[in-house]
Amino acid sequence: MSLIERFMRHPLIFGIGAIALLFLITNTIRVVPETQQGVVLRFGEPVALVNRYQPNQQFGASGAGLLAIIPFSDSIIWIDKRVRDVDMAGQQVLSTDQYRLNVDAFARYRITNPLQMYISARTEDRVADQLAPILGSVVRNELGKRQFAELLSPERGIIMQNIRRALDVQARQYGAEIVDVRIKKTDPPEGAPLDATYARMRSARVQEARTIEAQGLQQAQIIRADADAEAAGIYAAAYGKDPSFYDFYRAMQSYEHTFGADGSTPTGQSSIILSPGNDYLREFRGGNR
Amino acid sequence: MKTLREMRSAMAVLFNEGGGPWGGGNKGSGGSGSGGDTGGPRNPWSQPPEGDRPRGTNPSALDEFMKRARGVRGQMPEGSNPVRWIGYGVLAILALWIGLTSVHQIEPAERGVVTRLGRYSHTLSPGVSLTLPAPIDRVQTIDVSSLQTIDIPGGSGERLVLTGDQNIIDLEYSIGWKIRDPELFLFQSVEPETTIKSVAESAMRAAIANMPLNVAIGSGRNTIEAEVRQQMQTILDGYRTGVTVQRVTIKQTDPPEAVVDAFKEVTAAGSNAQTSVNNARTYAQQVLAKAKGEAGAFDRVYTQYKLAPEVTRRRMYYETMERVLSKVDKTIVEAPGVTPYLPLRELKRAPEPATGAAQ
C-alpha cells in the first residue's frame, strides 16, 4: 500500500502526526549562528554556554551550527559575539589649566562572558547603556588631570591606555572586555570659549597681515637704496676719471637746464646782467687783454 | 539527479505534454513514493475514458478529491489523479526552490560567504557554485571590489576641528574603503561602517591636532591624508574589521566662517607687500638706467675731450653759452660806476599788460 493511500485513509492522523513531529523538531533543534553566543537555560537556570567567544577562534570551528536542546524545558538567550561600539557624546572636560573642552569618545567592547552579562545586565543594549556613563566619567577623570595642550592629541602617550584599563575593570562586571577606547573629538564648547578662540585667531591674522605689509615696505626700501647705491657707483666710476672735466661738463649741463636751453621749462624767467669784464665777452672787447 | 527527473516529469504534467509522462513509461511514479499504484495515473486535464466517467458533467478535481476523502471507492484510478497531481506540483515547487537556492552565481567583484546551519562553512569564489538548499546553507554575497565612500561630515554635521596651535579649521573629507576579508567583515563587528567612520574621525582629529593651522590648511594636506589612511588601517586591522582603507581625501580645509575675513586680510596684505616691492623695483630700474645713460654719455664726451682737451672745452663752453644766452634777457653793464637798476625786467614788463588792457 502506498504512502498516499495510507494517508488517504487516515488523513487526520497523518496530519496531526506531521504537525507534532514538526513541533518537536522546532523545539529541539536550534541553529547557532556564527555571530551569536548563547546561554542555555533549563527552567530559567543556566546550564550551558554555546559558541562562547574565545580569543583567536577560527570561523567555522567555534561551536556554531546545530544544537539539540530538551524541548519545553530549555531555552536559549542569544548574545552577540561581535565587537560592539559604545559612543559617548559631548562630555565636558576641564583641564588643569582651566580650559574647557567638549570631548566625544567611543569604546569598542565584546561580551566575553555571556553568563555574567546575562546575570548582570540581561541584554546587550543594557550593557551599552551602563557602559556609556562609565566611559564618560572615566574620560573626564583621566583627561581632567592633563594640561590643555596634552588634551589636543590625547591619542598619544598613556592617556588612552589608562582610560581603557579603567573602563575595562568596570566592563568585566558585565562580562564584557574593552577592545579599545578612542577620542573622536576635542572641541572648545560653544559660546564664550569658541568666540574667544575666534577672536584670538582673528587677532593673529591681523598681526600677520600687518607684518607682511611692513616686510613688503622694508624690502621695497632696501631695493631702492641698493639701486641708489649702485647708481652712485656708476657715476663715481665714470666721473672719477677726470673730476675737473666733470666739473666743467656738469656745469655746462646745469646752465643749459637752469636757463631752459635744453628744452626744459625753467620755473622762473631769467635775466642776465653781464659785466663787460666777463670772460664770455672777452672777445667783445677786442681780444685778449 | 532523481529530483531533476522528478521535476522534469512534473513540468510535463503542468504543461500537459501529449499523453503525459504516464503514457511514456511511468517515469514520475518512482519518485513520488506511490510506486504500488496499479494502472497508472491519467492526465487530469484530458477527458477520462467514457466508461469510467462519473455521473454529472465535468466534475472538478476538488470534487473528486472530496469524494475520495469521504471514502467513495471503486473509482480508484480516476480518484488518485488529482492527488498525484498535487504531489507533483509540490515536487515541482520543491525542485524549483532547491534549484534557486542551491545554485549561486558569484560575480567577479563578489565573494559568497556560506553558512551551513549557522556555522561558517566556506567562501565562494566568482563563478557558478552549488550549495545545499536554503534553510541549510545560506549565502551572503559581499562586494569586495567596489570602493565604498563615507563622507565626513555627512550633510550638516560638525565640521570644526582643533589644530595643534589651538586654532579651529573647517574640515570636510571622505574615506574610500573596501572589504578585504568578507568573513571578518560579516562576523567580527556589529556595524563595520559606523566603526570605520568613528575611526576616521578619531584618526583625522589626531592628525590635525599635531599640526599648526597654516600647515593644516595649506601644504599639509597630503601628509595628513597619508597619515590618516595609515593610522586608520592600523586601528581597523587591530579591530579585525576585514576592510582596507583605500584612500582618505580632504575635500576642504578652510578657516571657519567666523574668521574668514581676517584670513582674507592676510591675503590682501600679501598683495600689498608685493605692490610695494614691485614699485621699488620699478624705481630701481629707472635710477640705474639713468645712471648708466648719464655715465655712458659722459664717457663718450670725455673720450673726445681727451683727444683735444683745450679746444673741446672751449667749444663746449661757447656752444652752451650761446644756447643759454639766446634764451635769456641780457643786460650788459659797464662796471664799476653804474649801479644796476633792478628790477629791470619788471620795469620793462609792467607796461605790457597795462597797454594790453588799455587797447
XYZ file of C-alpha atoms in Angstrom:
648
model
C 0.000 0.000 0.000
C 1.390 3.319 -0.968
C 2.031 6.136 1.465
C -0.527 8.254 -0.269
C -3.143 5.556 0.057
C -2.425 5.248 3.728
C -2.551 8.975 4.035
C -5.862 8.941 2.182
C -7.284 6.517 4.571
C -6.259 8.406 7.709
C -5.608 11.967 6.674
C -6.261 13.401 10.074
C -3.874 11.106 11.896
C -1.155 11.739 9.355
C -1.701 15.483 9.521
C -1.594 15.600 13.288
C 1.431 13.344 13.309
C 3.277 15.558 10.881
C 2.474 18.692 12.806
C 3.518 17.092 16.072
C 6.800 15.967 14.531
C 7.458 19.422 13.179
C 6.655 20.921 16.550
C 9.051 18.591 18.280
C 11.816 19.290 15.803
C 11.446 23.048 16.046
C 11.568 22.810 19.808
C 14.566 20.543 19.884
C 16.843 21.808 17.184
C 18.473 25.196 17.420
C 20.700 26.822 14.832
C 23.633 28.601 16.417
C 24.783 31.416 14.150
C 28.433 32.342 13.791
C 27.826 35.797 15.258
C 25.995 34.815 18.426
C 26.806 33.076 21.635
C 24.108 31.525 23.732
C 23.249 30.788 27.314
C 21.149 27.642 27.643
C 18.610 27.963 30.410
C 16.805 24.948 31.845
C 13.721 26.199 33.609
C 15.482 29.522 33.973
C 18.657 28.045 35.359
C 21.757 28.467 33.195
C 23.159 25.071 32.331
C 25.465 25.592 29.357
C 27.154 28.096 27.109
C 27.266 27.614 23.371
C 29.606 29.152 20.823
C 31.259 31.223 23.514
C 33.846 33.750 22.409
C 37.409 32.588 22.681
C 40.405 34.603 21.520
C 41.833 33.537 18.160
C 38.872 31.423 17.143
C 38.571 30.373 13.548
C 35.265 30.918 11.873
C 33.505 27.612 11.268
C 35.278 25.942 14.184
C 33.888 27.816 17.120
C 30.762 25.923 18.027
C 28.267 27.427 15.641
C 25.909 25.028 13.882
C 23.117 22.768 15.036
C 22.332 22.332 18.679
C 19.864 19.992 20.294
C 18.072 21.080 23.440
C 15.461 19.488 25.597
C 12.151 20.753 24.325
C 9.922 22.825 26.570
C 12.386 22.936 29.446
C 15.366 24.511 27.729
C 15.580 27.931 26.216
C 18.482 29.903 24.804
C 19.408 33.520 25.368
C 21.295 34.854 22.385
C 24.097 37.300 22.997
C 26.106 38.997 20.300
C 29.598 37.695 19.900
C 30.809 40.509 17.676
C 32.585 43.643 18.712
C 30.175 46.438 19.523
C 30.557 50.188 19.794
C 29.517 52.403 22.629
C 29.513 56.113 21.968
C 29.939 58.957 24.367
C 28.973 62.323 23.002
C 29.777 65.815 24.219
C 31.431 65.226 27.586
C 32.755 68.462 29.073
C 36.267 68.206 30.395
C 38.065 70.814 32.434
C 41.817 70.701 32.031
C 44.173 71.533 34.893
C 44.888 74.912 33.328
C 41.166 75.713 33.356
C 40.375 75.245 29.684
C 37.086 73.654 28.825
C 36.752 71.113 26.072
C 33.902 69.104 24.623
C 35.100 65.554 24.201
C 33.479 62.786 22.152
C 34.792 59.294 22.665
C 33.909 55.780 21.672
C 34.775 52.411 23.132
C 34.686 49.036 21.418
C 33.811 46.076 23.527
C 32.907 42.465 23.245
C 30.922 40.178 25.513
C 33.391 37.549 26.635
C 31.366 36.111 29.459
C 27.777 35.743 28.272
C 26.531 34.247 31.518
C 27.960 37.083 33.575
C 26.444 39.525 31.143
C 23.079 37.815 31.271
C 23.032 37.837 35.051
C 24.137 41.432 35.459
C 22.501 43.193 32.525
C 20.198 40.752 30.678
C 20.609 42.372 27.240
C 23.489 43.753 25.234
C 21.758 47.099 24.874
C 21.654 47.489 28.596
C 25.365 46.773 28.783
C 25.889 49.652 26.358
C 23.602 51.839 28.431
C 25.589 51.013 31.554
C 28.971 51.477 29.931
C 28.245 54.860 28.336
C 28.131 56.891 31.583
C 31.101 54.982 32.986
C 33.074 55.798 29.840
C 32.075 59.432 30.305
C 33.292 59.658 33.850
C 36.494 57.729 33.174
C 37.315 60.025 30.266
C 36.545 63.101 32.330
C 38.666 61.931 35.230
C 41.614 60.938 33.136
C 41.637 63.985 30.869
C 40.950 66.313 33.807
C 44.420 65.540 35.089
C 46.050 66.981 31.999
C 47.029 70.302 30.558
C 45.020 71.657 27.679
C 47.831 71.163 25.191
C 48.021 67.485 26.080
C 44.304 67.062 25.516
C 44.553 68.169 21.931
C 46.065 64.913 20.851
C 45.219 62.542 23.653
C 45.808 59.616 21.304
C 49.412 59.891 22.280
C 51.010 58.570 25.368
C 49.424 56.630 28.128
C 46.172 58.567 28.482
C 44.143 56.227 26.312
C 45.724 53.189 27.926
C 44.668 54.451 31.339
C 41.123 55.095 30.162
C 40.915 51.687 28.549
C 42.155 49.957 31.668
C 39.822 51.863 33.975
C 36.838 51.154 31.756
C 37.820 47.524 31.352
C 37.663 46.967 35.118
C 34.073 48.208 35.090
C 33.158 46.298 31.945
C 34.303 42.983 33.445
C 31.364 43.218 35.822
C 29.107 42.978 32.789
C 31.032 40.121 31.260
C 32.472 42.452 28.649
C 36.009 43.239 27.565
C 37.072 46.648 26.279
C 38.895 46.242 22.997
C 39.782 49.877 22.510
C 38.897 53.402 23.556
C 39.396 56.397 21.316
C 38.763 60.099 21.456
C 36.760 61.261 18.466
C 36.569 64.974 19.063
C 38.047 67.590 21.309
C 36.387 70.931 20.669
C 36.037 74.121 22.592
C 32.447 74.411 23.821
C 30.002 76.661 22.010
C 29.556 80.224 23.201
C 32.206 82.244 25.012
C 35.123 79.804 24.688
C 34.534 79.380 20.982
C 34.174 83.129 20.458
C 37.377 83.708 22.407
C 39.166 81.255 20.162
C 37.825 83.021 17.092
C 38.895 86.405 18.469
C 42.370 85.060 19.065
C 42.511 83.639 15.549
C 41.366 86.956 14.120
C 43.954 88.984 16.025
C 46.647 86.570 14.978
C 45.624 87.077 11.338
C 45.631 90.865 11.691
C 49.075 90.690 13.177
C 50.215 88.505 10.340
C 48.744 90.900 7.789
C 50.493 93.917 9.279
C 53.764 92.068 9.493
C 53.544 91.077 5.864
C 52.842 94.647 4.815
C 55.709 96.006 6.894
C 58.025 93.400 5.469
C 56.956 94.455 1.993
C 57.782 98.081 2.725
C 61.081 97.128 4.224
C 62.017 95.089 1.221
C 60.992 97.958 -1.078
C 63.162 100.380 0.804
C 66.159 98.131 0.543
C 65.626 97.695 -3.183
C 65.558 101.460 -3.658
C 68.647 102.022 -1.555
C 70.511 99.317 -3.420
C 69.627 100.961 -6.717
C 70.728 104.378 -5.473
C 73.995 102.968 -4.242
C 74.650 101.188 -7.475
C 73.866 104.318 -9.452
C 76.276 106.302 -7.291
C 78.899 103.716 -8.014
C 78.316 104.012 -11.728
C 78.541 107.796 -11.555
C 81.684 107.701 -9.491
C 83.347 105.255 -11.817
C 82.577 107.402 -14.831
C 83.173 110.871 -13.421
C 86.085 109.942 -11.222
C 88.294 109.589 -14.273
C 88.625 113.357 -14.544
C 86.970 115.359 -11.795
C 87.883 118.740 -13.210
C 86.413 117.936 -16.614
C 83.352 116.558 -14.892
C 83.028 119.785 -13.046
C 83.091 121.733 -16.298
C 80.844 119.263 -18.132
C 78.310 119.195 -15.379
C 78.373 122.985 -15.106
C 77.533 123.283 -18.777
C 74.633 120.849 -18.357
C 73.478 122.692 -15.335
C 73.467 126.073 -17.138
C 71.509 124.644 -20.017
C 68.987 123.166 -17.701
C 68.663 126.151 -15.423
C 68.057 128.596 -18.237
C 65.882 126.253 -20.247
C 68.297 125.851 -23.091
C 67.940 122.071 -23.191
C 64.247 122.233 -23.957
C 63.093 122.106 -20.372
C 60.957 124.876 -18.990
C 62.692 126.773 -16.211
C 60.457 127.737 -13.339
C 61.370 131.407 -13.318
C 62.125 133.859 -16.112
C 65.772 134.782 -16.236
C 67.621 137.994 -16.962
C 71.351 138.118 -17.005
C 73.367 141.194 -16.319
C 76.768 140.796 -17.774
C 79.762 142.803 -16.994
C 81.985 143.541 -19.955
C 84.721 142.044 -17.862
C 83.018 138.663 -18.126
C 85.107 136.012 -19.685
C 82.451 135.353 -22.295
C 82.661 138.940 -23.528
C 86.370 138.835 -23.708
C 86.440 138.929 -27.496
C 83.699 141.512 -27.444
C 86.194 143.955 -26.143
C 88.653 143.263 -28.835
C 90.601 140.334 -27.863
C 92.611 139.118 -25.015
C 93.861 141.721 -22.627
C 19.533 13.568 -10.496
C 16.499 11.968 -9.073
C 14.999 15.294 -8.205
C 15.788 16.643 -11.619
C 13.947 13.811 -13.270
C 11.054 14.365 -10.961
C 11.000 17.981 -11.794
C 11.032 17.278 -15.486
C 8.100 14.934 -15.219
C 6.206 17.316 -13.000
C 6.777 20.011 -15.576
C 5.370 17.760 -18.225
C 2.221 17.407 -16.181
C 1.956 21.122 -15.739
C 2.254 21.798 -19.427
C 0.110 18.874 -20.492
C 2.617 17.403 -22.898
C 0.952 14.962 -25.256
C -0.040 11.862 -23.388
C 1.849 12.909 -20.293
C 4.617 11.033 -18.532
C 2.243 8.273 -17.543
C 1.824 7.088 -21.061
C 5.558 7.208 -21.646
C 6.968 4.612 -19.305
C 5.677 5.903 -15.983
C 8.835 7.800 -15.159
C 7.478 10.004 -12.433
C 5.802 7.433 -10.245
C 9.048 6.149 -8.857
C 9.943 9.383 -7.198
C 6.577 10.105 -5.706
C 6.646 7.209 -3.378
C 3.477 5.760 -4.841
C 5.063 3.013 -6.892
C 2.487 0.458 -5.775
C -0.246 2.083 -7.824
C -1.909 -0.020 -10.437
C -2.992 1.181 -13.776
C -1.059 4.429 -13.617
C -2.412 7.912 -13.270
C -4.098 9.739 -16.069
C -3.561 13.206 -17.208
C -6.074 15.113 -15.152
C -6.708 17.624 -17.907
C -7.616 15.133 -20.569
C -11.120 13.655 -20.601
C -11.388 10.438 -18.647
C -12.477 7.397 -20.638
C -16.207 7.396 -21.383
C -16.989 4.310 -19.405
C -15.254 5.466 -16.238
C -16.686 8.877 -16.316
C -18.698 9.653 -13.201
C -22.179 10.917 -13.395
C -22.726 14.629 -13.620
C -20.956 16.863 -16.034
C -17.371 17.944 -15.612
C -16.617 17.109 -12.026
C -13.741 19.221 -10.824
C -10.560 17.812 -9.307
C -11.678 19.082 -5.957
C -14.978 17.239 -6.211
C -13.116 14.106 -6.958
C -10.815 14.642 -4.037
C -13.703 15.249 -1.686
C -15.333 12.139 -2.907
C -12.193 10.183 -2.185
C -11.883 11.712 1.200
C -15.396 10.658 2.018
C -14.370 7.111 1.296
C -16.011 6.598 -2.057
C -14.433 3.529 -3.528
C -14.436 1.887 -6.883
C -13.150 4.794 -8.908
C -9.655 4.460 -7.594
C -7.642 5.199 -10.744
C -9.504 8.383 -11.593
C -9.655 9.435 -7.947
C -5.888 9.257 -7.424
C -5.159 11.525 -10.375
C -5.690 14.911 -8.675
C -3.844 13.769 -5.601
C -0.926 12.735 -7.689
C -1.066 15.993 -9.489
C -0.879 17.880 -6.197
C 2.033 15.677 -5.242
C 3.886 16.510 -8.429
C 3.080 20.171 -8.030
C 4.628 20.151 -4.591
C 7.626 18.341 -6.003
C 7.977 20.901 -8.765
C 7.891 23.755 -6.335
C 10.383 21.937 -4.156
C 12.678 21.337 -7.116
C 12.386 24.949 -8.159
C 13.184 26.025 -4.628
C 16.212 23.779 -4.489
C 17.330 24.960 -7.897
C 17.029 28.576 -6.930
C 18.696 28.332 -3.562
C 21.487 25.904 -4.259
C 22.868 27.364 -7.461
C 24.724 30.601 -6.936
C 26.309 32.823 -9.469
C 29.018 34.967 -7.904
C 30.132 37.989 -9.894
C 33.848 38.667 -10.278
C 33.540 41.549 -7.840
C 31.877 39.409 -5.198
C 32.509 36.637 -2.746
C 29.828 34.418 -1.274
C 30.073 33.563 2.381
C 28.337 30.243 3.067
C 26.987 29.431 6.491
C 25.720 25.882 6.978
C 23.108 25.799 9.726
C 24.607 28.945 11.189
C 28.190 27.763 11.112
C 30.633 29.339 8.696
C 31.400 26.772 6.028
C 33.366 28.277 3.183
C 33.578 31.237 0.878
C 32.502 31.055 -2.751
C 34.773 32.438 -5.415
C 33.417 34.085 -8.546
C 31.617 31.741 -10.927
C 28.720 29.347 -10.534
C 28.739 27.237 -7.400
C 26.442 24.697 -5.796
C 25.471 24.653 -2.155
C 22.899 22.815 -0.150
C 19.420 24.347 -0.435
C 18.312 27.326 1.502
C 17.487 26.666 5.083
C 20.617 24.566 5.403
C 23.137 26.697 3.541
C 22.835 30.431 3.440
C 24.918 32.508 1.094
C 25.657 36.165 1.724
C 27.224 37.817 -1.267
C 29.706 40.525 -0.370
C 31.056 43.070 -2.808
C 34.804 43.088 -2.376
C 35.849 45.188 -5.358
C 33.878 48.379 -5.463
C 35.108 51.286 -3.458
C 32.671 52.492 -0.852
C 32.735 56.054 0.307
C 31.949 57.689 3.600
C 31.704 61.474 3.628
C 32.571 63.150 6.881
C 30.715 65.075 7.997
C 27.748 63.821 6.034
C 25.152 66.503 5.479
C 25.257 69.263 8.055
C 27.403 67.601 10.678
C 30.090 69.111 12.852
C 32.944 70.321 10.690
C 35.207 72.212 13.066
C 38.493 70.654 14.098
C 41.061 71.946 16.552
C 44.624 72.303 15.295
C 47.865 71.913 17.173
C 48.231 75.644 17.781
C 44.714 75.753 19.221
C 43.048 77.241 16.206
C 39.967 75.879 14.529
C 39.566 74.789 10.947
C 36.570 73.833 8.895
C 37.209 70.368 7.521
C 35.458 68.122 5.029
C 36.855 64.802 3.887
C 35.889 61.412 2.582
C 37.073 57.886 3.200
C 37.233 55.305 0.438
C 37.298 51.724 1.650
C 36.521 48.243 0.531
C 36.055 44.847 2.041
C 39.184 42.755 2.066
C 38.034 39.848 4.166
C 34.299 39.036 3.846
C 34.242 36.651 6.823
C 35.785 39.149 9.205
C 33.524 41.847 7.836
C 30.420 39.760 8.487
C 31.264 38.053 11.735
C 33.590 40.325 13.622
C 31.889 43.685 14.083
C 28.313 44.696 14.632
C 28.297 47.803 12.457
C 31.522 47.955 10.482
C 30.583 51.169 8.706
C 29.947 53.041 11.926
C 33.248 51.759 13.196
C 35.074 52.952 10.097
C 33.513 56.375 10.461
C 34.403 56.668 14.136
C 37.946 55.547 13.478
C 38.258 58.034 10.632
C 37.135 60.900 12.831
C 39.472 59.856 15.578
C 42.479 59.495 13.277
C 41.770 62.722 11.417
C 41.466 64.749 14.576
C 44.616 63.243 15.977
C 46.483 64.146 12.792
C 45.186 67.707 12.673
C 45.899 68.194 16.364
C 49.564 67.606 15.628
C 49.752 70.358 13.042
C 49.693 74.111 13.204
C 46.895 75.912 11.431
C 48.910 77.125 8.466
C 50.152 73.665 7.629
C 46.734 72.121 8.094
C 45.011 74.449 5.660
C 47.941 74.694 3.302
C 50.809 72.423 2.484
C 49.998 69.684 4.975
C 47.108 68.165 3.056
C 48.939 65.246 1.523
C 50.766 64.481 4.719
C 47.512 64.443 6.655
C 45.807 62.217 4.098
C 48.606 59.679 4.110
C 48.909 59.740 7.874
C 45.193 59.294 8.472
C 44.958 56.475 5.960
C 47.791 54.608 7.583
C 46.535 55.265 11.086
C 43.029 54.087 10.181
C 44.367 50.918 8.623
C 46.369 50.123 11.729
C 43.397 50.663 14.033
C 40.935 48.780 11.816
C 43.332 45.868 11.448
C 43.586 45.865 15.228
C 39.801 45.554 15.352
C 39.891 42.810 12.700
C 37.202 44.514 10.664
C 38.440 42.978 7.414
C 38.416 46.226 5.457
C 41.085 48.080 3.523
C 41.210 51.843 3.651
C 41.898 52.749 0.070
C 42.127 56.488 0.294
C 41.492 59.484 2.502
C 40.618 62.635 0.588
C 40.465 66.043 2.183
C 37.849 67.884 0.194
C 38.054 71.154 2.003
C 40.148 72.778 4.703
C 39.215 76.345 5.398
C 39.234 78.756 8.249
C 35.845 78.816 9.931
C 33.197 81.180 8.615
C 33.554 83.489 11.608
C 37.184 84.378 10.922
C 37.350 84.105 7.180
C 37.547 87.894 6.737
C 40.690 88.091 8.814
C 42.237 85.434 6.601
C 41.320 87.435 3.529
C 43.077 90.399 5.086
C 46.249 88.372 5.219
C 45.919 87.611 1.541
C 45.339 91.299 0.835
C 48.386 92.207 2.920
C 50.415 89.822 0.859
C 49.467 91.558 -2.360
C 50.023 94.985 -0.817
C 53.519 93.964 0.135
C 54.071 92.666 -3.352
C 52.896 96.008 -4.775
C 55.408 97.895 -2.633
C 58.203 95.652 -3.765
C 57.190 95.981 -7.397
C 57.133 99.764 -7.171
C 60.580 99.753 -5.621
C 61.867 97.542 -8.416
C 60.472 99.963 -10.998
C 62.229 102.833 -9.266
C 65.473 100.877 -9.100
C 65.389 100.136 -12.783
C 64.750 103.772 -13.614
C 67.553 105.012 -11.380
C 70.029 102.523 -12.782
C 69.041 103.211 -16.345
C 69.514 106.908 -15.765
C 72.893 106.405 -14.126
C 74.094 104.176 -16.908
C 72.831 106.590 -19.524
C 74.490 109.584 -17.985
C 77.707 107.798 -17.278
C 77.741 106.479 -20.824
C 77.183 109.940 -22.242
C 79.926 111.388 -20.104
C 82.292 108.618 -21.148
C 81.730 109.346 -24.795
C 82.213 113.063 -24.414
C 85.233 112.500 -22.262
C 86.812 110.272 -24.877
C 86.555 113.093 -27.400
C 87.701 115.629 -24.858
C 90.872 113.686 -24.215
C 91.838 113.892 -27.840
C 91.830 117.694 -27.818
C 91.096 118.940 -24.363
C 91.507 122.667 -24.706
C 89.612 123.032 -27.966
C 86.758 120.796 -26.898
C 86.440 122.588 -23.668
C 86.217 125.995 -25.303
C 83.808 124.705 -27.950
C 81.533 123.299 -25.340
C 81.741 126.483 -23.389
C 80.754 128.689 -26.263
C 78.064 126.411 -27.506
C 76.488 126.219 -24.095
C 76.711 129.940 -23.563
C 75.166 130.501 -26.936
C 72.227 128.319 -26.134
C 71.817 129.738 -22.687
C 72.173 133.393 -23.529
C 69.907 133.136 -26.539
C 67.106 132.268 -24.200
C 67.522 134.983 -21.625
C 67.293 138.720 -21.415
C 70.713 140.153 -21.358
C 71.873 143.432 -19.984
C 75.450 144.475 -20.275
C 76.518 146.970 -17.722
C 79.819 148.774 -17.665
C 81.007 148.388 -14.204
C 82.047 149.886 -11.965
C 80.361 153.274 -11.776
C 76.897 152.283 -12.766
C 74.656 150.809 -10.201
C 72.411 148.328 -11.869
C 68.855 149.372 -11.528
C 66.846 146.410 -10.583
C 64.454 145.031 -11.279
C 64.900 145.894 -14.874
C 62.677 143.205 -16.206
C 59.728 144.123 -14.078
C 60.012 147.665 -15.353
C 60.047 146.554 -18.897
C 57.323 144.035 -18.398
C 54.903 146.072 -16.381
C 53.597 148.277 -19.171
C 52.860 145.366 -21.406
C 49.811 144.004 -19.629
C 48.739 147.575 -18.974
C 48.877 148.510 -22.623
C 47.236 145.241 -23.442
C 44.393 146.108 -21.143
C 44.114 149.678 -22.478
C 43.766 148.579 -26.041
